Amino acid sequence: MKRIAVMTSGGDAPGMNAAIRAVVRAGIAKDVEVYGIRQAYQGLLAGDMERLTSREVSGILQRGGTILQTARNEEFKTAQGQRKALRRLNEENIEGVVVIGGDGSLRGANVLSQLGIPTIGIPASIDNDIFGTDTSIGVDTALNTILDALDRLRDTATSHNRCFIIEVMGRNCGYLALTGGILGGAEVVITPERPMKMEEVAAELEAAYVKGKAHAIAIIAEGAPYKVTDLSEFLEKQQVGFEIRLTILGHTQRGGSPSAFDRLLATRMGVEAVNRLLSGESGVMVARQGRKQTTVPLEEVTSQMRAISDEYFELASLLQ
Ligand code: ADP
Ligand code: F6P
């Protein structure tokens, strides 16, 4: 294999640049040309790719986002789009592809592999919803961003005797809300996996107020069964004691310089992906399991979502 390509796809995640850098430098070290595909499958369909040298990936390790950019693209979900992508790869003599992205992007990687293009996936999504790996690139940085925001909000909440409702990302997964709640000391955690009724949230907050707490924090995943604005209005009407304020962290959780953990995870996964590709593997995702780095078939990865361990839910209820 003398020429491979790398892309970043789906929601961006801090650490993607570290993974790109590792793929490029590991490929060059094995005398392989590495091409960067811009804007994920959209760029692949447009043939928007160019060779990356070591210089192009210097000074990016600490940068959030992705120098290759990313995109969401519907055409690649069609057979016609996939045939077009295959043509583009053959035109450029690309013999293998590394896809860095979330579960949707990894579905696309599986399609490429099934079309006969050796393809390796690298898990990158702040949601930590990717099956088969303990964690994905971007999760640790996003969690630290949430904790920084939560600690700041607690300062002002205490000054004003307020309750802050904080919405965090996690399309259908409550991992960021749950771990943010445990590590940030939230009084209430609302996740899609274990949703609470609004009335239960009100009761918890009223109990905290009666207990004399100077503030309260309720952290809610965006995938919860009701809108955070509806919850906020409901709590205002319920007169739980605290004044209510609402903060939606949104895309601040997707940016920022990757943490040391994410830089190391991304670097190790990038090198591993190249080694696996060059050793003839395809249709698998590089995964972190305990201290081990291994691979999991993309078919398995994309057929289910990573579950949150019960231990975390038990920790949350024990420590609230
Ligand atoms: P993420 O990778 O962050 O989960 P998406 O779910 O939006 O993001 O997927 C990113 C891109 O991956 C999509 O825009 C599409 O181009 C490609 N993709 C997603 N699902 C499939 C699929 N089933 N088949 C082919 N391509 C897919
Ligand atoms: O999948 C990562 C993620 O950040 C989700 O948590 C969030 O719901 C989604 O992407 C937002 O997508 P977009 O950046 O396209 O608005």
Tab-separated table of C-alpha atoms and ligand atoms in Angstrom:
chain	number	residue	atom	x	y	z
A	1	MET	CA	0.000	0.000	0.000
A	2	LYS	CA	1.692	3.227	-1.135
A	3	ARG	CA	-1.066	5.839	-0.935
A	4	ILE	CA	-3.770	6.286	1.713
A	5	ALA	CA	-6.239	9.058	2.610
A	6	VAL	CA	-7.605	10.433	5.866
A	7	MET	CA	-10.802	12.376	6.569
A	8	THR	CA	-12.648	13.854	9.531
A	9	SER	CA	-16.413	13.493	9.420
A	10	GLY	CA	-19.564	14.327	11.376
A	11	GLY	CA	-19.558	16.527	14.472
A	12	ASP	CA	-16.038	17.817	15.030
A	13	ALA	CA	-14.214	16.900	18.244
A	14	PRO	CA	-11.127	18.317	20.003
A	15	GLY	CA	-8.265	15.969	19.210
A	16	MET	CA	-9.160	15.353	15.564
A	17	ASN	CA	-6.101	17.351	14.500
A	18	ALA	CA	-3.867	15.231	16.729
A	19	ALA	CA	-5.236	12.137	15.017
A	20	ILE	CA	-4.710	13.616	11.530
A	21	ARG	CA	-1.112	14.492	12.466
A	22	ALA	CA	-0.470	10.957	13.753
A	23	VAL	CA	-1.917	9.337	10.616
A	24	VAL	CA	0.192	11.539	8.328
A	25	ARG	CA	3.450	11.107	10.220
A	26	ALA	CA	2.974	7.369	10.764
A	27	GLY	CA	2.250	6.934	7.039
A	28	ILE	CA	5.284	8.959	5.974
A	29	ALA	CA	7.459	6.945	8.372
A	30	LYS	CA	6.400	3.834	6.420
A	31	ASP	CA	7.013	5.454	3.019
A	32	VAL	CA	3.301	5.865	2.333
A	33	GLU	CA	1.819	8.985	0.771
A	34	VAL	CA	-1.053	10.391	2.850
A	35	TYR	CA	-3.810	12.450	1.253
A	36	GLY	CA	-6.201	14.643	3.247
A	37	ILE	CA	-9.823	14.556	2.120
A	38	ARG	CA	-11.505	17.890	2.860
A	39	GLN	CA	-15.005	18.131	4.297
A	40	ALA	CA	-15.557	14.418	4.835
A	41	TYR	CA	-17.708	12.417	2.371
A	42	GLN	CA	-18.832	15.647	0.698
A	43	GLY	CA	-15.214	16.407	-0.224
A	44	LEU	CA	-14.624	12.815	-1.245
A	45	LEU	CA	-17.512	13.050	-3.720
A	46	ALA	CA	-16.056	16.289	-5.064
A	47	GLY	CA	-12.573	14.806	-5.322
A	48	ASP	CA	-11.365	17.502	-2.928
A	49	MET	CA	-8.201	15.918	-1.586
A	50	GLU	CA	-4.528	16.729	-1.587
A	51	ARG	CA	-1.289	15.240	-0.356
A	52	LEU	CA	-0.297	16.129	3.212
A	53	THR	CA	3.373	16.372	4.132
A	54	SER	CA	4.829	16.516	7.609
A	55	ARG	CA	4.898	20.312	7.400
A	56	GLU	CA	1.146	20.566	6.781
A	57	VAL	CA	0.470	18.845	10.093
A	58	SER	CA	2.980	20.697	12.215
A	59	GLY	CA	1.616	23.092	14.840
A	60	ILE	CA	-1.876	21.514	14.851
A	61	LEU	CA	-1.611	19.093	17.801
A	62	GLN	CA	-2.937	21.681	20.249
A	63	ARG	CA	-5.670	23.062	17.973
A	64	GLY	CA	-9.326	22.170	18.380
A	65	GLY	CA	-11.491	21.554	15.342
A	66	THR	CA	-10.060	19.898	12.213
A	67	ILE	CA	-7.755	21.339	9.542
A	68	LEU	CA	-9.504	19.075	7.001
A	69	GLN	CA	-12.885	20.500	8.033
A	70	THR	CA	-15.904	18.223	8.227
A	71	ALA	CA	-19.393	18.087	6.764
A	72	ARG	CA	-22.589	16.096	6.873
A	73	ASN	CA	-23.581	14.746	3.457
A	74	GLU	CA	-26.720	12.896	2.355
A	75	GLU	CA	-25.514	11.914	-1.156
A	76	PHE	CA	-22.965	9.456	0.228
A	77	LYS	CA	-25.829	7.568	1.873
A	78	THR	CA	-27.063	6.617	-1.621
A	79	ALA	CA	-25.710	3.794	-3.812
A	80	GLN	CA	-25.082	6.309	-6.592
A	81	GLY	CA	-23.089	8.556	-4.244
A	82	GLN	CA	-21.083	5.588	-3.015
A	83	ARG	CA	-20.219	4.548	-6.575
A	84	LYS	CA	-19.097	8.114	-7.252
A	85	ALA	CA	-16.912	8.046	-4.128
A	86	LEU	CA	-15.335	4.795	-5.293
A	87	ARG	CA	-14.521	6.385	-8.649
A	88	ARG	CA	-12.937	9.376	-6.931
A	89	LEU	CA	-10.707	7.141	-4.804
A	90	ASN	CA	-9.662	5.074	-7.829
A	91	GLU	CA	-8.941	8.224	-9.878
A	92	GLU	CA	-6.482	9.305	-7.168
A	93	ASN	CA	-5.080	5.771	-6.707
A	94	ILE	CA	-6.034	5.829	-3.042
A	95	GLU	CA	-5.535	2.294	-1.689
A	96	GLY	CA	-6.782	2.750	1.880
A	97	VAL	CA	-8.788	5.237	3.953
A	98	VAL	CA	-8.813	6.300	7.614
A	99	VAL	CA	-12.144	7.820	8.745
A	100	ILE	CA	-12.121	9.862	11.965
A	101	GLY	CA	-15.632	10.519	13.229
A	102	GLY	CA	-18.757	9.469	15.111
A	103	ASP	CA	-21.137	6.567	14.627
A	104	GLY	CA	-22.616	7.930	11.409
A	105	SER	CA	-19.192	8.532	9.882
A	106	LEU	CA	-18.181	5.019	10.904
A	107	ARG	CA	-21.238	3.683	9.056
A	108	GLY	CA	-19.840	5.420	6.009
A	109	ALA	CA	-16.434	3.839	6.692
A	110	ASN	CA	-18.107	0.444	6.760
A	111	VAL	CA	-19.656	1.143	3.362
A	112	LEU	CA	-16.242	2.024	1.909
A	113	SER	CA	-14.817	-1.206	3.302
A	114	GLN	CA	-17.696	-3.232	1.878
A	115	LEU	CA	-17.065	-1.583	-1.505
A	116	GLY	CA	-13.567	-3.060	-1.393
A	117	ILE	CA	-11.600	-0.042	-0.183
A	118	PRO	CA	-9.509	-1.011	2.883
A	119	THR	CA	-10.865	1.327	5.559
A	120	ILE	CA	-10.145	1.798	9.261
A	121	GLY	CA	-12.297	3.930	11.585
A	122	ILE	CA	-11.164	6.072	14.514
A	123	PRO	CA	-13.854	6.992	17.103
A	124	ALA	CA	-14.200	10.767	17.478
A	125	SER	CA	-17.319	12.249	19.045
A	126	ILE	CA	-17.764	14.226	22.256
A	127	ASP	CA	-20.942	12.220	23.028
A	128	ASN	CA	-19.038	9.030	23.973
A	129	ASP	CA	-21.861	7.041	22.366
A	130	ILE	CA	-19.643	4.907	20.098
A	131	PHE	CA	-19.913	1.198	20.874
A	132	GLY	CA	-16.831	-0.962	21.386
A	133	THR	CA	-14.495	1.618	22.885
A	134	ASP	CA	-14.185	2.896	26.469
A	135	THR	CA	-13.938	6.423	25.143
A	136	SER	CA	-13.647	8.449	21.941
A	137	ILE	CA	-11.538	11.405	20.883
A	138	GLY	CA	-12.998	14.656	22.250
A	139	VAL	CA	-14.914	13.292	25.229
A	140	ASP	CA	-12.345	14.233	27.875
A	141	THR	CA	-11.912	17.770	26.528
A	142	ALA	CA	-15.668	18.337	26.281
A	143	LEU	CA	-16.147	17.072	29.828
A	144	ASN	CA	-13.488	19.476	31.108
A	145	THR	CA	-15.200	22.317	29.232
A	146	ILE	CA	-18.489	21.418	30.938
A	147	LEU	CA	-16.842	21.292	34.378
A	148	ASP	CA	-15.189	24.666	33.835
A	149	ALA	CA	-18.578	26.181	32.901
A	150	LEU	CA	-20.347	24.447	35.769
A	151	ASP	CA	-17.810	25.692	38.339
A	152	ARG	CA	-18.230	29.253	37.030
A	153	LEU	CA	-22.006	29.016	37.138
A	154	ARG	CA	-21.920	27.672	40.673
A	155	ASP	CA	-20.068	30.834	41.798
A	156	THR	CA	-22.812	33.156	40.562
A	157	ALA	CA	-25.592	30.763	41.591
A	158	THR	CA	-24.302	30.837	45.163
A	159	SER	CA	-24.008	34.626	45.136
A	160	HIS	CA	-27.683	34.933	44.171
A	161	ASN	CA	-29.185	31.854	45.818
A	162	ARG	CA	-30.240	30.581	42.388
A	163	CYS	CA	-30.768	27.290	40.622
A	164	PHE	CA	-29.065	26.929	37.229
A	165	ILE	CA	-30.465	24.550	34.632
A	166	ILE	CA	-27.533	23.645	32.352
A	167	GLU	CA	-28.079	21.856	29.039
A	168	VAL	CA	-25.168	19.836	27.637
A	169	MET	CA	-24.670	18.010	24.319
A	170	GLY	CA	-25.034	14.307	23.657
A	171	ARG	CA	-27.435	13.775	20.743
A	172	ASN	CA	-29.069	10.657	22.249
A	173	CYS	CA	-26.621	9.887	25.019
A	174	GLY	CA	-26.504	11.186	28.591
A	175	TYR	CA	-22.827	10.440	29.236
A	176	LEU	CA	-21.706	14.100	29.329
A	177	ALA	CA	-24.652	15.104	31.532
A	178	LEU	CA	-24.120	12.200	33.926
A	179	THR	CA	-20.349	12.499	34.307
A	180	GLY	CA	-20.588	16.299	34.329
A	181	GLY	CA	-23.193	16.025	37.072
A	182	ILE	CA	-21.124	13.611	39.169
A	183	LEU	CA	-17.855	15.544	38.797
A	184	GLY	CA	-19.470	18.971	38.994
A	185	GLY	CA	-21.603	18.182	42.039
A	186	ALA	CA	-24.996	18.787	40.433
A	187	GLU	CA	-28.099	18.255	42.575
A	188	VAL	CA	-30.104	16.876	39.626
A	189	VAL	CA	-29.018	14.959	36.493
A	190	ILE	CA	-31.487	14.327	33.642
A	191	THR	CA	-30.484	11.914	30.862
A	192	PRO	CA	-32.307	10.147	28.002
A	193	GLU	CA	-31.347	6.832	29.590
A	194	ARG	CA	-32.919	7.643	32.977
A	195	PRO	CA	-35.226	10.627	32.488
A	196	MET	CA	-36.889	12.309	35.468
A	197	LYS	CA	-40.409	13.773	35.346
A	198	MET	CA	-40.485	17.548	35.668
A	199	GLU	CA	-42.430	17.140	38.907
A	200	GLU	CA	-39.605	14.977	40.317
A	201	VAL	CA	-37.033	17.619	39.356
A	202	ALA	CA	-39.121	20.273	41.133
A	203	ALA	CA	-39.369	18.115	44.253
A	204	GLU	CA	-35.592	17.534	44.325
A	205	LEU	CA	-34.877	21.254	43.957
A	206	GLU	CA	-37.447	22.234	46.580
A	207	ALA	CA	-35.886	19.740	49.007
A	208	ALA	CA	-32.446	21.264	48.354
A	209	TYR	CA	-33.875	24.735	49.032
A	210	VAL	CA	-35.596	23.643	52.252
A	211	LYS	CA	-32.327	21.997	53.346
A	212	GLY	CA	-30.794	25.469	53.110
A	213	LYS	CA	-28.532	24.948	50.093
A	214	ALA	CA	-27.169	28.262	48.800
A	215	HIS	CA	-27.622	27.183	45.188
A	216	ALA	CA	-28.641	24.241	43.033
A	217	ILE	CA	-27.454	22.885	39.682
A	218	ALA	CA	-29.609	20.714	37.415
A	219	ILE	CA	-27.699	19.339	34.403
A	220	ILE	CA	-29.753	18.032	31.484
A	221	ALA	CA	-28.728	16.205	28.301
A	222	GLU	CA	-30.048	17.677	25.057
A	223	GLY	CA	-31.576	14.267	24.299
A	224	ALA	CA	-33.778	14.383	27.428
A	225	PRO	CA	-37.525	13.796	26.886
A	226	TYR	CA	-38.464	17.458	27.247
A	227	LYS	CA	-37.014	20.782	26.158
A	228	VAL	CA	-34.844	22.579	28.697
A	229	THR	CA	-36.889	25.756	28.171
A	230	ASP	CA	-40.089	23.882	29.094
A	231	LEU	CA	-38.407	22.558	32.235
A	232	SER	CA	-37.208	26.047	33.168
A	233	GLU	CA	-40.716	27.537	32.742
A	234	PHE	CA	-42.256	24.676	34.705
A	235	LEU	CA	-39.841	25.193	37.615
A	236	GLU	CA	-40.513	28.951	37.644
A	237	LYS	CA	-44.232	28.257	38.004
A	238	GLN	CA	-43.646	25.622	40.696
A	239	GLN	CA	-41.958	28.162	42.993
A	240	VAL	CA	-39.290	25.720	44.227
A	241	GLY	CA	-37.644	28.419	46.327
A	242	PHE	CA	-34.629	29.221	44.127
A	243	GLU	CA	-34.814	31.735	41.344
A	244	ILE	CA	-34.291	29.771	38.121
A	245	ARG	CA	-31.749	30.591	35.429
A	246	LEU	CA	-30.963	28.639	32.222
A	247	THR	CA	-27.641	28.145	30.389
A	248	ILE	CA	-27.272	26.103	27.184
A	249	LEU	CA	-23.572	25.254	26.689
A	250	GLY	CA	-24.126	24.266	23.047
A	251	HIS	CA	-21.139	24.220	20.725
A	252	THR	CA	-18.696	25.556	23.287
A	253	GLN	CA	-18.395	21.850	24.179
A	254	ARG	CA	-17.081	21.030	20.701
A	255	GLY	CA	-14.223	23.559	20.625
A	256	GLY	CA	-11.100	24.276	22.563
A	257	SER	CA	-7.575	22.923	22.725
A	258	PRO	CA	-7.629	19.125	23.263
A	259	SER	CA	-6.666	17.889	26.724
A	260	ALA	CA	-3.502	15.866	27.283
A	261	PHE	CA	-5.660	12.741	27.478
A	262	ASP	CA	-7.317	13.422	24.123
A	263	ARG	CA	-4.017	14.310	22.459
A	264	LEU	CA	-2.512	11.004	23.602
A	265	LEU	CA	-5.635	8.984	22.715
A	266	ALA	CA	-5.819	10.562	19.255
A	267	THR	CA	-2.104	10.119	18.608
A	268	ARG	CA	-2.119	6.450	19.611
A	269	MET	CA	-5.268	5.739	17.598
A	270	GLY	CA	-3.909	7.510	14.524
A	271	VAL	CA	-0.695	5.469	14.532
A	272	GLU	CA	-2.612	2.245	15.238
A	273	ALA	CA	-5.011	2.900	12.373
A	274	VAL	CA	-2.144	3.247	9.903
A	275	ASN	CA	-0.425	0.102	11.217
A	276	ARG	CA	-3.641	-1.899	10.924
A	277	LEU	CA	-4.357	-0.565	7.435
A	278	LEU	CA	-0.859	-1.389	6.201
A	279	SER	CA	-1.061	-4.849	7.761
A	280	GLY	CA	-4.103	-5.577	5.591
A	281	GLU	CA	-6.968	-4.995	8.037
A	282	SER	CA	-10.195	-3.318	6.915
A	283	GLY	CA	-13.744	-2.753	8.157
A	284	VAL	CA	-12.661	-2.258	11.764
A	285	MET	CA	-12.472	0.621	14.231
A	286	VAL	CA	-9.485	1.226	16.489
A	287	ALA	CA	-10.750	1.006	20.083
A	288	ARG	CA	-9.533	1.622	23.625
A	289	GLN	CA	-10.525	-1.206	25.993
A	290	GLY	CA	-8.995	-0.880	29.472
A	291	ARG	CA	-5.279	-0.386	28.895
A	292	LYS	CA	-5.478	-2.235	25.584
A	293	GLN	CA	-5.757	-0.728	22.145
A	294	THR	CA	-7.593	-3.124	19.874
A	295	THR	CA	-10.018	-3.156	16.940
A	296	VAL	CA	-13.760	-3.866	16.712
A	297	PRO	CA	-15.600	-4.725	13.470
A	298	LEU	CA	-17.416	-1.665	12.116
A	299	GLU	CA	-20.496	-3.841	11.608
A	300	GLU	CA	-20.601	-4.372	15.391
A	301	VAL	CA	-19.726	-0.751	16.228
A	302	THR	CA	-22.477	0.720	14.061
A	303	SER	CA	-25.234	-1.722	15.056
A	304	GLN	CA	-25.561	-0.439	18.621
A	305	MET	CA	-24.821	2.490	20.905
A	306	ARG	CA	-22.332	2.467	23.766
A	307	ALA	CA	-24.217	2.022	27.067
A	308	ILE	CA	-23.361	4.030	30.153
A	309	SER	CA	-22.285	1.764	33.029
A	310	ASP	CA	-24.780	1.447	35.895
A	311	GLU	CA	-21.979	2.351	38.280
A	312	TYR	CA	-22.100	5.965	37.062
A	313	PHE	CA	-25.840	6.223	37.722
A	314	GLU	CA	-25.309	4.717	41.183
A	315	LEU	CA	-22.497	7.213	41.864
A	316	ALA	CA	-24.758	10.102	40.841
A	317	SER	CA	-27.598	9.102	43.154
A	318	LEU	CA	-25.205	8.298	46.025
A	319	LEU	CA	-23.347	11.610	45.865
A	320	GLN	CA	-26.119	14.062	45.007
B	1	ADP	P1	-21.367	11.545	13.289
B	1	ADP	O1	-20.316	10.812	12.534
B	1	ADP	O2	-20.834	12.637	14.139
B	1	ADP	O3	-22.324	10.599	13.987
B	1	ADP	P2	-23.445	11.893	11.261
B	1	ADP	O4	-24.334	10.874	11.893
B	1	ADP	O5	-24.035	13.177	10.806
B	1	ADP	O6	-22.239	12.343	12.205
B	1	ADP	O7	-22.733	11.196	9.997
B	1	ADP	C1	-21.749	11.943	9.292
B	1	ADP	C2	-21.777	11.563	7.822
B	1	ADP	O8	-21.514	10.163	7.675
B	1	ADP	C3	-23.148	11.751	7.165
B	1	ADP	O9	-23.380	13.094	6.813
B	1	ADP	C4	-22.999	10.849	5.941
B	1	ADP	O10	-22.223	11.494	4.945
B	1	ADP	C5	-22.188	9.676	6.515
B	1	ADP	N1	-23.113	8.615	6.913
B	1	ADP	C6	-23.864	8.566	8.036
B	1	ADP	N2	-24.608	7.436	8.052
B	1	ADP	C7	-24.320	6.752	6.881
B	1	ADP	C8	-24.760	5.530	6.270
B	1	ADP	N3	-25.669	4.753	6.889
B	1	ADP	N4	-24.246	5.176	5.061
B	1	ADP	C9	-23.336	5.955	4.443
B	1	ADP	N5	-22.883	7.117	4.943
B	1	ADP	C10	-23.363	7.517	6.150
B	2	F6P	O1	-22.526	14.216	17.724
B	2	F6P	C1	-21.874	15.273	18.328
B	2	F6P	C2	-22.819	16.431	18.511
B	2	F6P	O2	-22.129	17.468	19.137
B	2	F6P	C3	-24.058	16.109	19.330
B	2	F6P	O3	-23.809	16.081	20.727
B	2	F6P	C4	-24.958	17.245	18.923
B	2	F6P	O4	-26.330	16.964	19.141
B	2	F6P	C5	-24.669	17.351	17.430
B	2	F6P	O5	-23.326	16.908	17.247
B	2	F6P	C6	-24.826	18.764	16.921
B	2	F6P	O6	-24.632	18.691	15.518
B	2	F6P	P1	-24.291	20.026	14.677
B	2	F6P	O7	-22.886	20.431	15.027
B	2	F6P	O8	-24.420	19.594	13.245
B	2	F6P	O9	-25.290	21.067	15.103
